[in-house]
Every structure is written in C-alpha cells, then in structure tokens.
mmCIF file with all atom_site columns, C-alpha atoms in Angstrom:
data_model
loop_
_atom_site.group_PDB
_atom_site.id
_atom_site.type_symbol
_atom_site.label_atom_id
_atom_site.label_alt_id
_atom_site.label_comp_id
_atom_site.label_asym_id
_atom_site.label_entity_id
_atom_site.label_seq_id
_atom_site.pdbx_PDB_ins_code
_atom_site.Cartn_x
_atom_site.Cartn_y
_atom_site.Cartn_z
_atom_site.occupancy
_atom_site.B_iso_or_equiv
_atom_site.pdbx_formal_charge
_atom_site.auth_seq_id
_atom_site.auth_comp_id
_atom_site.auth_asym_id
_atom_site.auth_atom_id
_atom_site.pdbx_PDB_model_num
ATOM 1   C CA . MET A 1 1   ? -31.461 2.943   -23.776 1.00 43.00 ? 1   MET A CA 1
ATOM 2   C CA . VAL A 1 2   ? -33.404 1.685   -20.752 1.00 49.00 ? 2   VAL A CA 1
ATOM 3   C CA . ASP A 1 3   ? -36.971 2.872   -20.210 1.00 48.00 ? 3   ASP A CA 1
ATOM 4   C CA . LEU A 1 4   ? -37.191 4.161   -16.648 1.00 51.00 ? 4   LEU A CA 1
ATOM 5   C CA . VAL A 1 5   ? -39.116 7.287   -17.267 1.00 46.00 ? 5   VAL A CA 1
ATOM 6   C CA . SER A 1 6   ? -42.092 6.052   -19.323 1.00 49.00 ? 6   SER A CA 1
ATOM 7   C CA . SER A 1 7   ? -43.363 8.951   -21.430 1.00 47.00 ? 7   SER A CA 1
ATOM 8   C CA . ARG A 1 8   ? -41.062 11.526  -19.812 1.00 58.00 ? 8   ARG A CA 1
ATOM 9   C CA . GLU A 1 9   ? -37.656 12.318  -21.240 1.00 82.00 ? 9   GLU A CA 1
ATOM 10  C CA . THR A 1 10  ? -35.982 12.679  -17.847 1.00 86.00 ? 10  THR A CA 1
ATOM 11  C CA . ALA A 1 11  ? -36.632 11.424  -14.350 1.00 90.00 ? 11  ALA A CA 1
ATOM 12  C CA . GLN A 1 12  ? -35.501 12.676  -10.954 1.00 94.00 ? 12  GLN A CA 1
ATOM 13  C CA . PHE A 1 13  ? -33.322 10.483  -8.754  1.00 95.00 ? 13  PHE A CA 1
ATOM 14  C CA . VAL A 1 14  ? -31.843 10.771  -5.286  1.00 97.00 ? 14  VAL A CA 1
ATOM 15  C CA . THR A 1 15  ? -28.170 9.886   -5.582  1.00 96.00 ? 15  THR A CA 1
ATOM 16  C CA . ILE A 1 16  ? -26.427 8.201   -2.694  1.00 97.00 ? 16  ILE A CA 1
ATOM 17  C CA . GLY A 1 17  ? -22.848 7.187   -2.084  1.00 96.00 ? 17  GLY A CA 1
ATOM 18  C CA . ILE A 1 18  ? -21.782 3.736   -0.977  1.00 94.00 ? 18  ILE A CA 1
ATOM 19  C CA . ASP A 1 19  ? -18.028 3.273   -0.747  1.00 91.00 ? 19  ASP A CA 1
ATOM 20  C CA . ARG A 1 20  ? -16.624 4.916   -3.908  1.00 90.00 ? 20  ARG A CA 1
ATOM 21  C CA . GLU A 1 21  ? -19.739 4.343   -6.003  1.00 91.00 ? 21  GLU A CA 1
ATOM 22  C CA . THR A 1 22  ? -22.737 6.535   -6.767  1.00 94.00 ? 22  THR A CA 1
ATOM 23  C CA . PHE A 1 23  ? -26.161 4.903   -6.795  1.00 94.00 ? 23  PHE A CA 1
ATOM 24  C CA . ALA A 1 24  ? -29.600 6.301   -7.566  1.00 95.00 ? 24  ALA A CA 1
ATOM 25  C CA . VAL A 1 25  ? -33.158 5.623   -6.486  1.00 96.00 ? 25  VAL A CA 1
ATOM 26  C CA . PRO A 1 26  ? -36.186 7.240   -8.117  1.00 95.00 ? 26  PRO A CA 1
ATOM 27  C CA . VAL A 1 27  ? -37.227 10.309  -6.154  1.00 96.00 ? 27  VAL A CA 1
ATOM 28  C CA . GLU A 1 28  ? -40.838 9.108   -6.119  1.00 96.00 ? 28  GLU A CA 1
ATOM 29  C CA . ASN A 1 29  ? -39.739 6.114   -4.003  1.00 96.00 ? 29  ASN A CA 1
ATOM 30  C CA . VAL A 1 30  ? -38.043 8.292   -1.382  1.00 98.00 ? 30  VAL A CA 1
ATOM 31  C CA . ARG A 1 31  ? -40.296 8.990   1.588   1.00 97.00 ? 31  ARG A CA 1
ATOM 32  C CA . GLU A 1 32  ? -37.668 10.853  3.628   1.00 97.00 ? 32  GLU A CA 1
ATOM 33  C CA . ILE A 1 33  ? -33.988 11.073  4.483   1.00 98.00 ? 33  ILE A CA 1
ATOM 34  C CA . LEU A 1 34  ? -32.952 10.752  8.121   1.00 98.00 ? 34  LEU A CA 1
ATOM 35  C CA . ASP A 1 35  ? -29.769 11.280  10.065  1.00 98.00 ? 35  ASP A CA 1
ATOM 36  C CA . MET A 1 36  ? -28.317 8.048   11.391  1.00 97.00 ? 36  MET A CA 1
ATOM 37  C CA . GLN A 1 37  ? -30.103 6.896   14.523  1.00 96.00 ? 37  GLN A CA 1
ATOM 38  C CA . PRO A 1 38  ? -30.098 3.886   16.838  1.00 95.00 ? 38  PRO A CA 1
ATOM 39  C CA . ILE A 1 39  ? -31.171 0.686   15.113  1.00 96.00 ? 39  ILE A CA 1
ATOM 40  C CA . ALA A 1 40  ? -32.732 -2.191  17.049  1.00 95.00 ? 40  ALA A CA 1
ATOM 41  C CA . ARG A 1 41  ? -31.024 -5.406  15.922  1.00 92.00 ? 41  ARG A CA 1
ATOM 42  C CA . LEU A 1 42  ? -33.184 -8.448  15.377  1.00 86.00 ? 42  LEU A CA 1
ATOM 43  C CA . PRO A 1 43  ? -31.978 -11.900 16.393  1.00 86.00 ? 43  PRO A CA 1
ATOM 44  C CA . HIS A 1 44  ? -31.201 -14.374 13.600  1.00 85.00 ? 44  HIS A CA 1
ATOM 45  C CA . ALA A 1 45  ? -31.498 -11.732 10.867  1.00 86.00 ? 45  ALA A CA 1
ATOM 46  C CA . PRO A 1 46  ? -28.948 -11.818 8.033   1.00 87.00 ? 46  PRO A CA 1
ATOM 47  C CA . PRO A 1 47  ? -26.007 -9.456  8.660   1.00 90.00 ? 47  PRO A CA 1
ATOM 48  C CA . PHE A 1 48  ? -27.142 -6.917  6.028   1.00 91.00 ? 48  PHE A CA 1
ATOM 49  C CA . MET A 1 49  ? -30.468 -6.482  7.816   1.00 91.00 ? 49  MET A CA 1
ATOM 50  C CA . ALA A 1 50  ? -29.434 -3.824  10.280  1.00 93.00 ? 50  ALA A CA 1
ATOM 51  C CA . GLY A 1 51  ? -32.733 -4.032  12.184  1.00 93.00 ? 51  GLY A CA 1
ATOM 52  C CA . MET A 1 52  ? -35.633 -1.702  12.878  1.00 94.00 ? 52  MET A CA 1
ATOM 53  C CA . ILE A 1 53  ? -35.877 2.046   13.341  1.00 96.00 ? 53  ILE A CA 1
ATOM 54  C CA . ASP A 1 54  ? -38.764 4.077   14.684  1.00 96.00 ? 54  ASP A CA 1
ATOM 55  C CA . VAL A 1 55  ? -40.136 6.683   12.296  1.00 95.00 ? 55  VAL A CA 1
ATOM 56  C CA . ARG A 1 56  ? -42.858 8.653   14.091  1.00 92.00 ? 56  ARG A CA 1
ATOM 57  C CA . GLY A 1 57  ? -44.231 5.553   15.782  1.00 93.00 ? 57  GLY A CA 1
ATOM 58  C CA . GLN A 1 58  ? -43.893 3.221   12.795  1.00 93.00 ? 58  GLN A CA 1
ATOM 59  C CA . SER A 1 59  ? -41.351 0.387   12.810  1.00 93.00 ? 59  SER A CA 1
ATOM 60  C CA . VAL A 1 60  ? -39.265 0.503   9.638   1.00 94.00 ? 60  VAL A CA 1
ATOM 61  C CA . PRO A 1 61  ? -36.930 -2.364  8.680   1.00 92.00 ? 61  PRO A CA 1
ATOM 62  C CA . THR A 1 62  ? -33.516 -1.020  7.754   1.00 94.00 ? 62  THR A CA 1
ATOM 63  C CA . ILE A 1 63  ? -30.927 -2.579  5.480   1.00 94.00 ? 63  ILE A CA 1
ATOM 64  C CA . ASP A 1 64  ? -27.209 -1.833  5.392   1.00 95.00 ? 64  ASP A CA 1
ATOM 65  C CA . LEU A 1 65  ? -26.511 -1.435  1.680   1.00 92.00 ? 65  LEU A CA 1
ATOM 66  C CA . ARG A 1 66  ? -22.776 -1.920  2.152   1.00 93.00 ? 66  ARG A CA 1
ATOM 67  C CA . LEU A 1 67  ? -23.339 -5.409  3.519   1.00 92.00 ? 67  LEU A CA 1
ATOM 68  C CA . LYS A 1 68  ? -26.111 -6.194  1.023   1.00 90.00 ? 68  LYS A CA 1
ATOM 69  C CA . LEU A 1 69  ? -23.693 -5.366  -1.801  1.00 87.00 ? 69  LEU A CA 1
ATOM 70  C CA . GLY A 1 70  ? -20.916 -7.459  -0.258  1.00 86.00 ? 70  GLY A CA 1
ATOM 71  C CA . LEU A 1 71  ? -18.801 -4.490  0.811   1.00 89.00 ? 71  LEU A CA 1
ATOM 72  C CA . PRO A 1 72  ? -17.098 -4.325  4.205   1.00 92.00 ? 72  PRO A CA 1
ATOM 73  C CA . ALA A 1 73  ? -18.934 -2.783  7.137   1.00 93.00 ? 73  ALA A CA 1
ATOM 74  C CA . VAL A 1 74  ? -17.836 0.646   8.341   1.00 95.00 ? 74  VAL A CA 1
ATOM 75  C CA . ASP A 1 75  ? -18.774 2.754   11.323  1.00 95.00 ? 75  ASP A CA 1
ATOM 76  C CA . ALA A 1 76  ? -21.369 5.460   10.763  1.00 96.00 ? 76  ALA A CA 1
ATOM 77  C CA . THR A 1 77  ? -20.049 8.972   10.175  1.00 96.00 ? 77  THR A CA 1
ATOM 78  C CA . ASP A 1 78  ? -21.619 12.422  10.283  1.00 97.00 ? 78  ASP A CA 1
ATOM 79  C CA . SER A 1 79  ? -22.528 11.882  6.603   1.00 97.00 ? 79  SER A CA 1
ATOM 80  C CA . THR A 1 80  ? -24.283 8.528   7.084   1.00 98.00 ? 80  THR A CA 1
ATOM 81  C CA . ARG A 1 81  ? -27.998 8.700   6.317   1.00 98.00 ? 81  ARG A CA 1
ATOM 82  C CA . ILE A 1 82  ? -31.011 6.423   6.361   1.00 98.00 ? 82  ILE A CA 1
ATOM 83  C CA . VAL A 1 83  ? -33.110 6.787   3.219   1.00 98.00 ? 83  VAL A CA 1
ATOM 84  C CA . VAL A 1 84  ? -36.687 5.687   3.891   1.00 98.00 ? 84  VAL A CA 1
ATOM 85  C CA . LEU A 1 85  ? -38.260 4.224   0.761   1.00 96.00 ? 85  LEU A CA 1
ATOM 86  C CA . ASP A 1 86  ? -41.711 3.233   -0.437  1.00 94.00 ? 86  ASP A CA 1
ATOM 87  C CA . VAL A 1 87  ? -41.106 0.036   -2.394  1.00 91.00 ? 87  VAL A CA 1
ATOM 88  C CA . THR A 1 88  ? -43.435 -2.467  -4.035  1.00 87.00 ? 88  THR A CA 1
ATOM 89  C CA . ILE A 1 89  ? -42.229 -6.050  -3.658  1.00 82.00 ? 89  ILE A CA 1
ATOM 90  C CA . ASP A 1 90  ? -44.297 -8.883  -5.122  1.00 80.00 ? 90  ASP A CA 1
ATOM 91  C CA . GLY A 1 91  ? -47.165 -6.431  -5.598  1.00 83.00 ? 91  GLY A CA 1
ATOM 92  C CA . ARG A 1 92  ? -47.196 -5.368  -1.937  1.00 85.00 ? 92  ARG A CA 1
ATOM 93  C CA . PRO A 1 93  ? -46.313 -1.838  -0.799  1.00 89.00 ? 93  PRO A CA 1
ATOM 94  C CA . ARG A 1 94  ? -43.621 -1.743  1.867   1.00 90.00 ? 94  ARG A CA 1
ATOM 95  C CA . ILE A 1 95  ? -41.606 0.854   3.727   1.00 92.00 ? 95  ILE A CA 1
ATOM 96  C CA . LEU A 1 96  ? -37.888 0.142   4.066   1.00 93.00 ? 96  LEU A CA 1
ATOM 97  C CA . GLY A 1 97  ? -34.873 2.078   5.239   1.00 96.00 ? 97  GLY A CA 1
ATOM 98  C CA . ILE A 1 98  ? -31.480 1.815   3.565   1.00 96.00 ? 98  ILE A CA 1
ATOM 99  C CA . ILE A 1 99  ? -28.262 2.973   5.168   1.00 98.00 ? 99  ILE A CA 1
ATOM 100 C CA . ALA A 1 100 ? -26.098 5.023   2.807   1.00 97.00 ? 100 ALA A CA 1
ATOM 101 C CA . ASP A 1 101 ? -22.618 6.383   3.450   1.00 97.00 ? 101 ASP A CA 1
ATOM 102 C CA . ARG A 1 102 ? -23.891 9.730   2.209   1.00 97.00 ? 102 ARG A CA 1
ATOM 103 C CA . VAL A 1 103 ? -26.736 11.351  0.271   1.00 98.00 ? 103 VAL A CA 1
ATOM 104 C CA . ILE A 1 104 ? -25.364 13.361  -2.621  1.00 96.00 ? 104 ILE A CA 1
ATOM 105 C CA . GLU A 1 105 ? -28.189 15.203  -4.391  1.00 95.00 ? 105 GLU A CA 1
ATOM 106 C CA . VAL A 1 106 ? -31.359 15.003  -6.411  1.00 96.00 ? 106 VAL A CA 1
ATOM 107 C CA . THR A 1 107 ? -30.441 14.825  -10.063 1.00 93.00 ? 107 THR A CA 1
ATOM 108 C CA . ALA A 1 108 ? -32.147 14.305  -13.407 1.00 92.00 ? 108 ALA A CA 1
ATOM 109 C CA . LEU A 1 109 ? -31.189 11.420  -15.642 1.00 90.00 ? 109 LEU A CA 1
ATOM 110 C CA . ALA A 1 110 ? -32.302 11.475  -19.256 1.00 85.00 ? 110 ALA A CA 1
ATOM 111 C CA . ASP A 1 111 ? -33.853 8.271   -20.560 1.00 82.00 ? 111 ASP A CA 1
ATOM 112 C CA . HIS A 1 112 ? -31.593 8.289   -23.622 1.00 80.00 ? 112 HIS A CA 1
ATOM 113 C CA . SER A 1 113 ? -28.496 8.377   -21.398 1.00 81.00 ? 113 SER A CA 1
ATOM 114 C CA . LEU A 1 114 ? -29.377 5.221   -19.449 1.00 87.00 ? 114 LEU A CA 1
ATOM 115 C CA . GLU A 1 115 ? -27.773 1.941   -20.428 1.00 85.00 ? 115 GLU A CA 1
ATOM 116 C CA . ALA A 1 116 ? -28.545 -1.641  -19.504 1.00 82.00 ? 116 ALA A CA 1
ATOM 117 C CA . PRO A 1 117 ? -26.310 -3.015  -16.746 1.00 75.00 ? 117 PRO A CA 1
ATOM 118 C CA . PRO A 1 118 ? -23.335 -5.121  -17.775 1.00 71.00 ? 118 PRO A CA 1
ATOM 119 C CA . GLU A 1 119 ? -23.410 -8.834  -17.043 1.00 67.00 ? 119 GLU A CA 1
ATOM 120 C CA . VAL A 1 120 ? -19.791 -8.762  -15.869 1.00 59.00 ? 120 VAL A CA 1
ATOM 121 C CA . GLY A 1 121 ? -17.396 -6.258  -14.408 1.00 57.00 ? 121 GLY A CA 1
ATOM 122 C CA . VAL A 1 122 ? -19.331 -5.065  -11.372 1.00 57.00 ? 122 VAL A CA 1
ATOM 123 C CA . ARG A 1 123 ? -18.582 -5.834  -7.742  1.00 59.00 ? 123 ARG A CA 1
ATOM 124 C CA . TRP A 1 124 ? -22.115 -6.950  -6.875  1.00 59.00 ? 124 TRP A CA 1
ATOM 125 C CA . ARG A 1 125 ? -24.976 -8.843  -8.469  1.00 58.00 ? 125 ARG A CA 1
ATOM 126 C CA . SER A 1 126 ? -25.975 -7.156  -11.713 1.00 64.00 ? 126 SER A CA 1
ATOM 127 C CA . ASP A 1 127 ? -29.629 -8.076  -11.225 1.00 68.00 ? 127 ASP A CA 1
ATOM 128 C CA . TYR A 1 128 ? -29.734 -5.409  -8.485  1.00 80.00 ? 128 TYR A CA 1
ATOM 129 C CA . ILE A 1 129 ? -29.042 -2.822  -11.201 1.00 83.00 ? 129 ILE A CA 1
ATOM 130 C CA . HIS A 1 130 ? -31.792 -1.414  -13.402 1.00 87.00 ? 130 HIS A CA 1
ATOM 131 C CA . ALA A 1 131 ? -29.607 0.878   -15.478 1.00 87.00 ? 131 ALA A CA 1
ATOM 132 C CA . ILE A 1 132 ? -26.388 2.847   -15.537 1.00 88.00 ? 132 ILE A CA 1
ATOM 133 C CA . GLY A 1 133 ? -26.290 6.554   -16.328 1.00 88.00 ? 133 GLY A CA 1
ATOM 134 C CA . ARG A 1 134 ? -23.780 9.385   -16.160 1.00 86.00 ? 134 ARG A CA 1
ATOM 135 C CA . VAL A 1 135 ? -23.838 12.664  -14.267 1.00 84.00 ? 135 VAL A CA 1
ATOM 136 C CA . ASN A 1 136 ? -20.970 15.098  -14.843 1.00 82.00 ? 136 ASN A CA 1
ATOM 137 C CA . GLY A 1 137 ? -18.743 12.291  -16.097 1.00 82.00 ? 137 GLY A CA 1
ATOM 138 C CA . THR A 1 138 ? -19.472 10.015  -13.121 1.00 85.00 ? 138 THR A CA 1
ATOM 139 C CA . PHE A 1 139 ? -21.268 6.697   -13.512 1.00 89.00 ? 139 PHE A CA 1
ATOM 140 C CA . VAL A 1 140 ? -24.532 6.493   -11.578 1.00 92.00 ? 140 VAL A CA 1
ATOM 141 C CA . ILE A 1 141 ? -25.952 3.049   -10.914 1.00 91.00 ? 141 ILE A CA 1
ATOM 142 C CA . VAL A 1 142 ? -29.751 2.997   -10.773 1.00 92.00 ? 142 VAL A CA 1
ATOM 143 C CA . PHE A 1 143 ? -31.008 0.324   -8.385  1.00 90.00 ? 143 PHE A CA 1
ATOM 144 C CA . ASP A 1 144 ? -33.796 -2.086  -9.286  1.00 87.00 ? 144 ASP A CA 1
ATOM 145 C CA . LEU A 1 145 ? -35.458 -1.759  -5.881  1.00 87.00 ? 145 LEU A CA 1
ATOM 146 C CA . ALA A 1 146 ? -37.796 -4.737  -6.317  1.00 82.00 ? 146 ALA A CA 1
ATOM 147 C CA . ARG A 1 147 ? -34.828 -7.029  -6.988  1.00 81.00 ? 147 ARG A CA 1
ATOM 148 C CA . LEU A 1 148 ? -32.538 -5.469  -4.406  1.00 83.00 ? 148 LEU A CA 1
ATOM 149 C CA . PHE A 1 149 ? -34.963 -6.535  -1.694  1.00 79.00 ? 149 PHE A CA 1
ATOM 150 C CA . SER A 1 150 ? -36.279 -10.075 -2.066  1.00 70.00 ? 150 SER A CA 1
ATOM 151 C CA . SER A 1 151 ? -39.684 -10.821 -0.620  1.00 59.00 ? 151 SER A CA 1
ATOM 152 C CA . GLU A 1 152 ? -38.209 -13.541 1.593   1.00 66.00 ? 152 GLU A CA 1
ATOM 153 C CA . GLU A 1 153 ? -35.658 -11.150 3.082   1.00 66.00 ? 153 GLU A CA 1
ATOM 154 C CA . VAL A 1 154 ? -38.172 -8.399  3.680   1.00 61.00 ? 154 VAL A CA 1
ATOM 155 C CA . ALA A 1 155 ? -40.647 -10.838 5.234   1.00 63.00 ? 155 ALA A CA 1
ATOM 156 C CA . LEU A 1 156 ? -38.109 -11.440 7.992   1.00 62.00 ? 156 LEU A CA 1
ATOM 157 C CA . LEU A 1 157 ? -38.490 -7.858  9.113   1.00 54.00 ? 157 LEU A CA 1
ATOM 158 C CA . GLU A 1 158 ? -41.596 -6.195  7.886   1.00 48.00 ? 158 GLU A CA 1
ATOM 159 C CA . THR A 1 159 ? -45.321 -6.339  7.688   1.00 41.00 ? 159 THR A CA 1
ATOM 160 C CA . PRO A 1 160 ? -47.098 -4.717  4.735   1.00 43.00 ? 160 PRO A CA 1
ATOM 161 C CA . CYS A 1 161 ? -47.794 -1.026  5.047   1.00 44.00 ? 161 CYS A CA 1
ATOM 162 C CA . ALA A 1 162 ? -50.812 0.883   3.962   1.00 38.00 ? 162 ALA A CA 1
ATOM 163 C CA . ALA A 1 163 ? -50.384 2.575   0.630   1.00 40.00 ? 163 ALA A CA 1
ATOM 164 C CA . PRO A 1 164 ? -49.966 6.352   0.998   1.00 41.00 ? 164 PRO A CA 1
#
C-alpha cells in the first residue's frame, strides 16, 4: 500500500493516455484541460520541452510526455490534450502543461489498492512513478509529479508562479 491519500480512503485522479499506457495525476493538481494549440518552441531546449503556450495571457511551459518518457513522437490528433498542472518543485509552486495523447476520465483510486512501483519491468524511469493502481482491470500508473519534472529542466522554461 502506498499512502497518496493521507487520511482519506480514496483520492480522485485525472487519467490520461500516453501510447498504450494509462497514467494518473491527482485531480487537485489539475488546473485545466485544453485542446491542443500552437506551442512556441524555445531554442536550445531539450526535445521533450515542447515550448510555451499562452493561457489567458500567462506563459505556460509545456512538456511532451511521450518524449519525456522516451517514447517516439507522434503528430497531434483530435484527442490530444494539454493538461495544465499546478506543481510544487523544490518547494516552489509552478504551472506546467503536459501533452497527453488523450484524457480518459476522472477516477477514484483507493489507497489500499495502490502499490509501490517496480524497480524493473517498466519502459521508463521508475522514479517518475509514485504508485501503480488498477481501474477496471487496467493498470494505472500514478506519476510522482515532483520527480517527473526536475527543477533544472523547469528552470529552462518557467518562472515561479503565484500560489492560487
């Protein structure tokens, strides 16, 4: 069992699809979900850093999760979404966008059903994973958002945001 939900027995997650996998981010970290839109590339940024988007006048750094996870790039489809997140990295609140192949649903995951990530057998770094759960027989990989985005990587794109 992995404690993600503190004193609660279940927590709500937004599930997203990347390639054939289902990932989850805590619903409280999700600011909004946007249709795919033009992204301004930044020179000398790592390939997984897609660039910046404009969200109501605010510049939001956006990361291509496929590339971050070492998966091949694909063209955006009608299902591609940008999930805008509030994330704390090194104690600093930040706003980041992540590109997902699709947004699936909001779902509850029970604390007792979450397992620690395996050290082997996954296609990407296991330290990006906080826990693994199951929804209707499908594995759901819960991201550790603070580890998924290193402070050095985010510093290339973003300035700290004001806490909401």
